[in-house]
Amino acid sequence: MQIPDTAPTPRPTTVPAPQPIAAVPPQRSEVSLALESYYARMQADLLANDLLRTDGGGPDTPYSARQLAANFDAIALNDEYTSVNGQFVAQVTPANLHRWQVPVRIGLEFGATVSPEKQATDRATVNHLVSRLANATGHSISLSSAQSSRANFHVLVLNEDERRAIGPRLTQLIPGIGQDAVRSVVNMPRSSYCLVVASDPADDGAYRSAVAIIRAEHPDLLRKSCFHEEIAQGLGLANDSPYARPTIFNDDEEFALLTRHDELLLRILYDPRLAPGMRPEIARPIATRIAYELMGEDL
């Protein structure tokens, strides 16, 4: 029906102000939710078997200067993974000494589904850990804003879906990163709790950037353990050893958090008598001498 232009002017009405549309929280996939349940069960099983210890060791875990030196050799002078046919596989191989020469500026980032409460807890964990690592190494290590251009060690807390889509971001964070390393992150199996990729672009033993991936699905202690292990490994302790104890650098998961033994490994690694790029046969006797000094034993 056509309204004639002689129709009376309608009376003005009060229009209520539009209400803000509530933000829809990001949704997690069924796979991510299933992983959360899986890792909760895994943590419970580990704790039930007296693993994931947080005491740093004790009378049941003595070690000598000789053992400390041997553990340094195994953990700092070997790589845990090697690239085979375009993907990283677990294969221990001798490696030159690696560590940071430039200041380490850690940028902590969270996926959209990580709650503010968990973000605050994680940030407190990393802040405390950074202080311990700086004291142990004597190197400049600090926590920066995730968006800061100064950040060169990026710690990403991501759920399964976010991690699988992180490939393009990795190429931004680590220019020149190989596709095999990208695939190792994107296709990380359930058996891998977390990982770190550190970059030595000049192939001289000096790290200049790194990215650690922490699963957002992890429960409290397993999550904290991942921060400790991956950030410490990203400083240059690249390998795990089944013979080292008490340490987080052992796949048996006996210890959840950095131990005094691990702090001594870091102190050896960043001793000025050692240098990035040193071959194992050159670094080994120097590291052994330092280990004996730290333990107060005669060589």
Short mmCIF file of C-alpha atoms in Angstrom, two decimals:
data_model
loop_
_atom_site.label_atom_id
_atom_site.label_comp_id
_atom_site.label_asym_id
_atom_site.label_seq_id
_atom_site.Cartn_x
_atom_site.Cartn_y
_atom_site.Cartn_z
CA MET A 1 0.00 0.00 0.00
CA GLN A 2 1.25 3.41 -0.95
CA ILE A 3 1.20 6.08 1.76
CA PRO A 4 0.10 9.44 0.35
CA ASP A 5 2.40 12.34 0.99
CA THR A 6 -0.53 14.10 2.69
CA ALA A 7 -0.51 11.62 5.52
CA PRO A 8 -0.09 13.22 8.96
CA THR A 9 3.42 13.42 10.35
CA PRO A 10 3.98 10.60 12.82
CA ARG A 11 4.64 11.55 16.41
CA PRO A 12 8.27 11.10 17.48
CA THR A 13 8.98 8.11 19.64
CA THR A 14 11.83 7.46 22.07
CA VAL A 15 14.23 4.86 20.69
CA PRO A 16 16.12 2.97 23.38
CA ALA A 17 19.90 3.15 23.16
CA PRO A 18 21.37 0.05 21.56
CA GLN A 19 22.80 -2.41 24.06
CA PRO A 20 26.39 -3.50 23.55
CA ILE A 21 26.72 -6.92 22.04
CA ALA A 22 28.41 -9.25 24.45
CA ALA A 23 31.70 -10.57 23.11
CA VAL A 24 31.47 -14.24 22.27
CA PRO A 25 34.35 -16.05 23.95
CA PRO A 26 36.52 -18.08 21.59
CA GLN A 27 35.50 -21.69 21.39
CA ARG A 28 37.84 -24.65 21.82
CA SER A 29 37.63 -27.75 19.68
CA GLU A 30 36.70 -31.18 20.98
CA VAL A 31 40.29 -32.21 20.37
CA SER A 32 41.58 -29.48 22.67
CA LEU A 33 39.06 -30.35 25.38
CA ALA A 34 40.01 -34.03 25.14
CA LEU A 35 43.69 -33.15 25.47
CA GLU A 36 42.95 -31.16 28.62
CA SER A 37 41.40 -34.25 30.19
CA TYR A 38 44.26 -36.44 28.96
CA TYR A 39 46.98 -34.25 30.48
CA ALA A 40 45.06 -33.95 33.76
CA ARG A 41 45.07 -37.76 33.98
CA MET A 42 48.73 -37.84 32.98
CA GLN A 43 49.71 -35.42 35.74
CA ALA A 44 47.71 -37.40 38.30
CA ASP A 45 49.42 -40.63 37.23
CA LEU A 46 52.88 -39.06 37.44
CA LEU A 47 52.20 -37.68 40.91
CA ALA A 48 50.80 -41.03 42.05
CA ASN A 49 54.13 -42.57 41.06
CA ASP A 50 56.14 -40.00 43.03
CA LEU A 51 57.25 -38.18 39.87
CA LEU A 52 57.14 -34.46 39.05
CA ARG A 53 59.05 -33.79 42.25
CA THR A 54 59.39 -30.19 43.30
CA ASP A 55 61.95 -30.67 46.09
CA GLY A 56 65.00 -30.29 43.83
CA GLY A 57 66.49 -33.55 45.07
CA GLY A 58 67.90 -34.57 48.43
CA PRO A 59 69.86 -37.33 50.18
CA ASP A 60 68.51 -39.81 47.65
CA THR A 61 70.03 -37.90 44.71
CA PRO A 62 73.72 -37.26 45.49
CA TYR A 63 76.11 -36.32 42.71
CA SER A 64 79.81 -35.68 42.47
CA ALA A 65 81.90 -33.30 40.39
CA ARG A 66 82.63 -36.15 38.01
CA GLN A 67 78.90 -36.80 37.53
CA LEU A 68 78.17 -33.09 37.11
CA ALA A 69 80.82 -32.86 34.39
CA ALA A 70 79.49 -35.98 32.66
CA ASN A 71 75.94 -34.64 32.79
CA PHE A 72 77.07 -31.32 31.30
CA ASP A 73 78.77 -33.21 28.48
CA ALA A 74 75.61 -35.21 27.76
CA ILE A 75 73.16 -32.31 28.03
CA ALA A 76 75.07 -29.29 26.66
CA LEU A 77 77.34 -30.92 24.07
CA ASN A 78 74.72 -33.01 22.29
CA ASP A 79 71.54 -32.27 20.38
CA GLU A 80 68.37 -34.22 21.20
CA TYR A 81 66.89 -34.07 17.70
CA THR A 82 68.18 -34.12 14.16
CA SER A 83 66.49 -33.44 10.83
CA VAL A 84 65.80 -36.55 8.76
CA ASN A 85 63.88 -36.37 5.47
CA GLY A 86 62.36 -33.00 6.28
CA GLN A 87 61.32 -33.61 9.87
CA PHE A 88 62.97 -33.67 13.28
CA VAL A 89 63.39 -37.08 14.89
CA ALA A 90 64.80 -38.05 18.28
CA GLN A 91 68.44 -38.88 17.62
CA VAL A 92 71.23 -37.73 19.92
CA THR A 93 74.17 -36.28 18.02
CA PRO A 94 77.33 -34.45 19.22
CA ALA A 95 77.03 -30.67 18.93
CA ASN A 96 79.18 -27.61 19.43
CA LEU A 97 78.47 -25.51 22.50
CA HIS A 98 75.51 -23.16 22.11
CA ARG A 99 74.45 -20.25 24.29
CA TRP A 100 73.27 -16.64 24.05
CA GLN A 101 75.69 -13.76 23.71
CA VAL A 102 73.08 -11.01 23.37
CA PRO A 103 70.70 -10.22 26.27
CA VAL A 104 67.73 -12.59 26.46
CA ARG A 105 64.40 -10.75 26.43
CA ILE A 106 61.50 -13.13 27.02
CA GLY A 107 58.13 -12.24 25.51
CA LEU A 108 55.23 -14.21 27.00
CA GLU A 109 52.13 -14.53 24.82
CA PHE A 110 48.81 -16.29 25.34
CA GLY A 111 46.22 -17.75 23.05
CA ALA A 112 42.72 -16.28 23.14
CA THR A 113 41.28 -19.09 25.27
CA VAL A 114 43.75 -18.75 28.18
CA SER A 115 41.86 -17.18 31.07
CA PRO A 116 43.13 -14.00 32.77
CA GLU A 117 43.65 -16.00 35.98
CA LYS A 118 45.89 -18.54 34.26
CA GLN A 119 47.74 -15.79 32.46
CA ALA A 120 48.52 -14.11 35.79
CA THR A 121 49.73 -17.41 37.28
CA ASP A 122 51.88 -18.18 34.25
CA ARG A 123 53.38 -14.72 34.24
CA ALA A 124 54.32 -15.06 37.92
CA THR A 125 55.89 -18.45 37.19
CA VAL A 126 57.99 -17.10 34.34
CA ASN A 127 58.96 -13.96 36.23
CA HIS A 128 60.31 -16.02 39.15
CA LEU A 129 62.04 -18.46 36.79
CA VAL A 130 63.73 -15.65 34.86
CA SER A 131 65.23 -14.36 38.10
CA ARG A 132 66.67 -17.80 38.90
CA LEU A 133 68.06 -18.24 35.39
CA ALA A 134 69.70 -14.82 35.41
CA ASN A 135 71.33 -15.56 38.77
CA ALA A 136 72.51 -19.00 37.66
CA THR A 137 74.00 -17.86 34.36
CA GLY A 138 75.19 -14.36 35.22
CA HIS A 139 73.71 -13.44 31.83
CA SER A 140 71.21 -10.66 31.16
CA ILE A 141 67.77 -12.34 31.10
CA SER A 142 64.52 -10.45 31.65
CA LEU A 143 60.81 -10.59 30.94
CA SER A 144 59.65 -8.14 28.28
CA SER A 145 56.25 -7.20 26.98
CA ALA A 146 55.08 -9.73 24.40
CA GLN A 147 54.59 -6.91 21.92
CA SER A 148 58.00 -5.38 22.58
CA SER A 149 60.38 -5.29 19.64
CA ARG A 150 63.09 -6.18 22.16
CA ALA A 151 61.68 -9.67 22.78
CA ASN A 152 63.86 -12.34 21.19
CA PHE A 153 62.81 -15.42 23.19
CA HIS A 154 59.09 -15.88 22.58
CA VAL A 155 57.11 -18.16 24.91
CA LEU A 156 53.72 -18.99 23.42
CA VAL A 157 50.95 -20.60 25.48
CA LEU A 158 48.60 -22.07 22.87
CA ASN A 159 45.83 -24.62 22.67
CA GLU A 160 45.85 -27.37 20.08
CA ASP A 161 43.98 -25.40 17.43
CA GLU A 162 46.11 -22.27 17.85
CA ARG A 163 49.34 -24.24 17.70
CA ARG A 164 48.35 -25.99 14.48
CA ALA A 165 47.82 -22.57 12.86
CA ILE A 166 51.05 -21.00 14.16
CA GLY A 167 53.23 -21.76 11.10
CA PRO A 168 53.12 -18.29 9.49
CA ARG A 169 53.80 -16.61 12.84
CA LEU A 170 56.86 -18.78 13.43
CA THR A 171 58.42 -17.54 10.20
CA GLN A 172 57.96 -13.99 11.51
CA LEU A 173 59.42 -14.71 14.94
CA ILE A 174 62.42 -16.68 13.63
CA PRO A 175 63.36 -15.40 10.16
CA GLY A 176 64.85 -18.18 8.08
CA ILE A 177 63.40 -20.97 10.21
CA GLY A 178 63.37 -24.21 8.26
CA GLN A 179 60.14 -25.88 7.30
CA ASP A 180 61.15 -29.02 9.15
CA ALA A 181 61.23 -26.98 12.38
CA VAL A 182 57.85 -25.42 11.54
CA ARG A 183 56.36 -28.87 10.94
CA SER A 184 57.75 -30.12 14.26
CA VAL A 185 55.73 -27.40 16.02
CA VAL A 186 52.55 -27.61 13.95
CA ASN A 187 52.46 -31.43 14.04
CA MET A 188 53.64 -31.83 17.64
CA PRO A 189 52.39 -35.23 18.86
CA ARG A 190 50.41 -35.70 22.05
CA SER A 191 53.43 -37.37 23.66
CA SER A 192 55.36 -34.08 23.46
CA TYR A 193 54.31 -31.90 26.37
CA CYS A 194 56.11 -28.79 25.09
CA LEU A 195 59.10 -27.82 22.95
CA VAL A 196 61.53 -25.04 22.11
CA VAL A 197 63.22 -24.01 18.88
CA ALA A 198 66.36 -21.87 19.22
CA SER A 199 68.00 -20.21 16.23
CA ASP A 200 71.71 -19.88 15.51
CA PRO A 201 71.49 -18.01 12.18
CA ALA A 202 75.23 -17.47 11.75
CA ASP A 203 76.00 -21.11 12.63
CA ASP A 204 78.55 -19.89 15.16
CA GLY A 205 76.99 -21.33 18.32
CA ALA A 206 75.36 -18.05 19.38
CA TYR A 207 71.60 -18.10 19.74
CA ARG A 208 69.80 -14.95 18.68
CA SER A 209 66.14 -15.95 18.81
CA ALA A 210 63.97 -18.73 20.17
CA VAL A 211 60.34 -19.81 20.42
CA ALA A 212 58.97 -22.10 23.14
CA ILE A 213 55.56 -23.71 22.80
CA ILE A 214 53.61 -24.50 25.98
CA ARG A 215 50.32 -26.37 25.70
CA ALA A 216 47.44 -24.33 27.12
CA GLU A 217 45.66 -27.61 27.94
CA HIS A 218 48.17 -28.50 30.66
CA PRO A 219 47.19 -28.59 34.33
CA ASP A 220 49.10 -26.50 36.87
CA LEU A 221 52.26 -28.49 37.66
CA LEU A 222 52.80 -29.99 34.20
CA ARG A 223 52.40 -26.49 32.80
CA LYS A 224 54.93 -25.04 35.25
CA SER A 225 57.33 -27.87 34.45
CA CYS A 226 57.16 -27.01 30.76
CA PHE A 227 58.09 -23.39 31.43
CA HIS A 228 61.10 -24.49 33.47
CA GLU A 229 62.38 -27.07 31.02
CA GLU A 230 61.85 -25.28 27.71
CA ILE A 231 63.14 -21.87 28.74
CA ALA A 232 66.23 -23.44 30.34
CA GLN A 233 66.79 -25.65 27.30
CA GLY A 234 66.45 -22.63 25.05
CA LEU A 235 69.43 -21.10 26.86
CA GLY A 236 71.69 -23.87 25.55
CA LEU A 237 71.06 -27.10 27.47
CA ALA A 238 69.62 -28.78 24.42
CA ASN A 239 69.62 -32.48 25.26
CA ASP A 240 68.06 -34.84 27.80
CA SER A 241 69.98 -37.64 29.46
CA PRO A 242 68.52 -40.81 31.05
CA TYR A 243 71.53 -40.93 33.40
CA ALA A 244 71.43 -37.37 34.76
CA ARG A 245 69.90 -36.85 38.22
CA PRO A 246 68.54 -34.73 39.88
CA THR A 247 67.49 -32.77 36.81
CA ILE A 248 64.61 -31.70 34.62
CA PHE A 249 66.72 -32.72 31.61
CA ASN A 250 65.66 -36.34 31.84
CA ASP A 251 62.61 -37.77 30.10
CA ASP A 252 61.64 -39.84 33.15
CA GLU A 253 59.75 -36.78 34.54
CA GLU A 254 61.12 -37.40 38.04
CA PHE A 255 61.64 -33.68 38.61
CA ALA A 256 59.19 -31.01 37.55
CA LEU A 257 61.18 -27.88 38.33
CA LEU A 258 64.72 -26.58 37.89
CA THR A 259 67.07 -28.14 40.45
CA ARG A 260 70.29 -26.93 42.03
CA HIS A 261 72.08 -29.40 39.76
CA ASP A 262 70.50 -27.68 36.75
CA GLU A 263 71.57 -24.26 37.98
CA LEU A 264 75.15 -25.56 38.15
CA LEU A 265 74.87 -26.80 34.55
CA LEU A 266 73.82 -23.30 33.52
CA ARG A 267 76.66 -21.75 35.51
CA ILE A 268 79.14 -23.97 33.66
CA LEU A 269 77.55 -23.17 30.30
CA TYR A 270 77.85 -19.41 30.78
CA ASP A 271 81.29 -19.43 32.36
CA PRO A 272 83.53 -17.00 30.41
CA ARG A 273 86.11 -19.75 29.91
CA LEU A 274 83.70 -21.39 27.50
CA ALA A 275 82.50 -19.80 24.27
CA PRO A 276 79.76 -20.37 21.68
CA GLY A 277 80.81 -22.65 18.87
CA MET A 278 83.40 -24.58 20.90
CA ARG A 279 83.74 -28.14 19.70
CA PRO A 280 82.95 -30.82 22.31
CA GLU A 281 86.56 -32.00 22.55
CA ILE A 282 87.66 -28.43 23.33
CA ALA A 283 84.82 -27.57 25.71
CA ARG A 284 84.81 -30.85 27.62
CA PRO A 285 88.04 -30.49 29.68
CA ILE A 286 87.27 -26.84 30.45
CA ALA A 287 83.75 -27.72 31.64
CA THR A 288 85.15 -30.57 33.73
CA ARG A 289 87.54 -28.18 35.49
CA ILE A 290 84.69 -25.76 36.21
CA ALA A 291 82.49 -28.58 37.57
CA TYR A 292 85.19 -29.61 40.05
CA GLU A 293 85.60 -25.99 41.14
CA LEU A 294 81.87 -25.57 41.73
CA MET A 295 81.70 -28.78 43.75
CA GLY A 296 84.83 -27.94 45.78
CA GLU A 297 86.58 -31.14 44.74
CA ASP A 298 90.11 -31.75 43.51
CA LEU A 299 90.45 -32.70 39.87
#
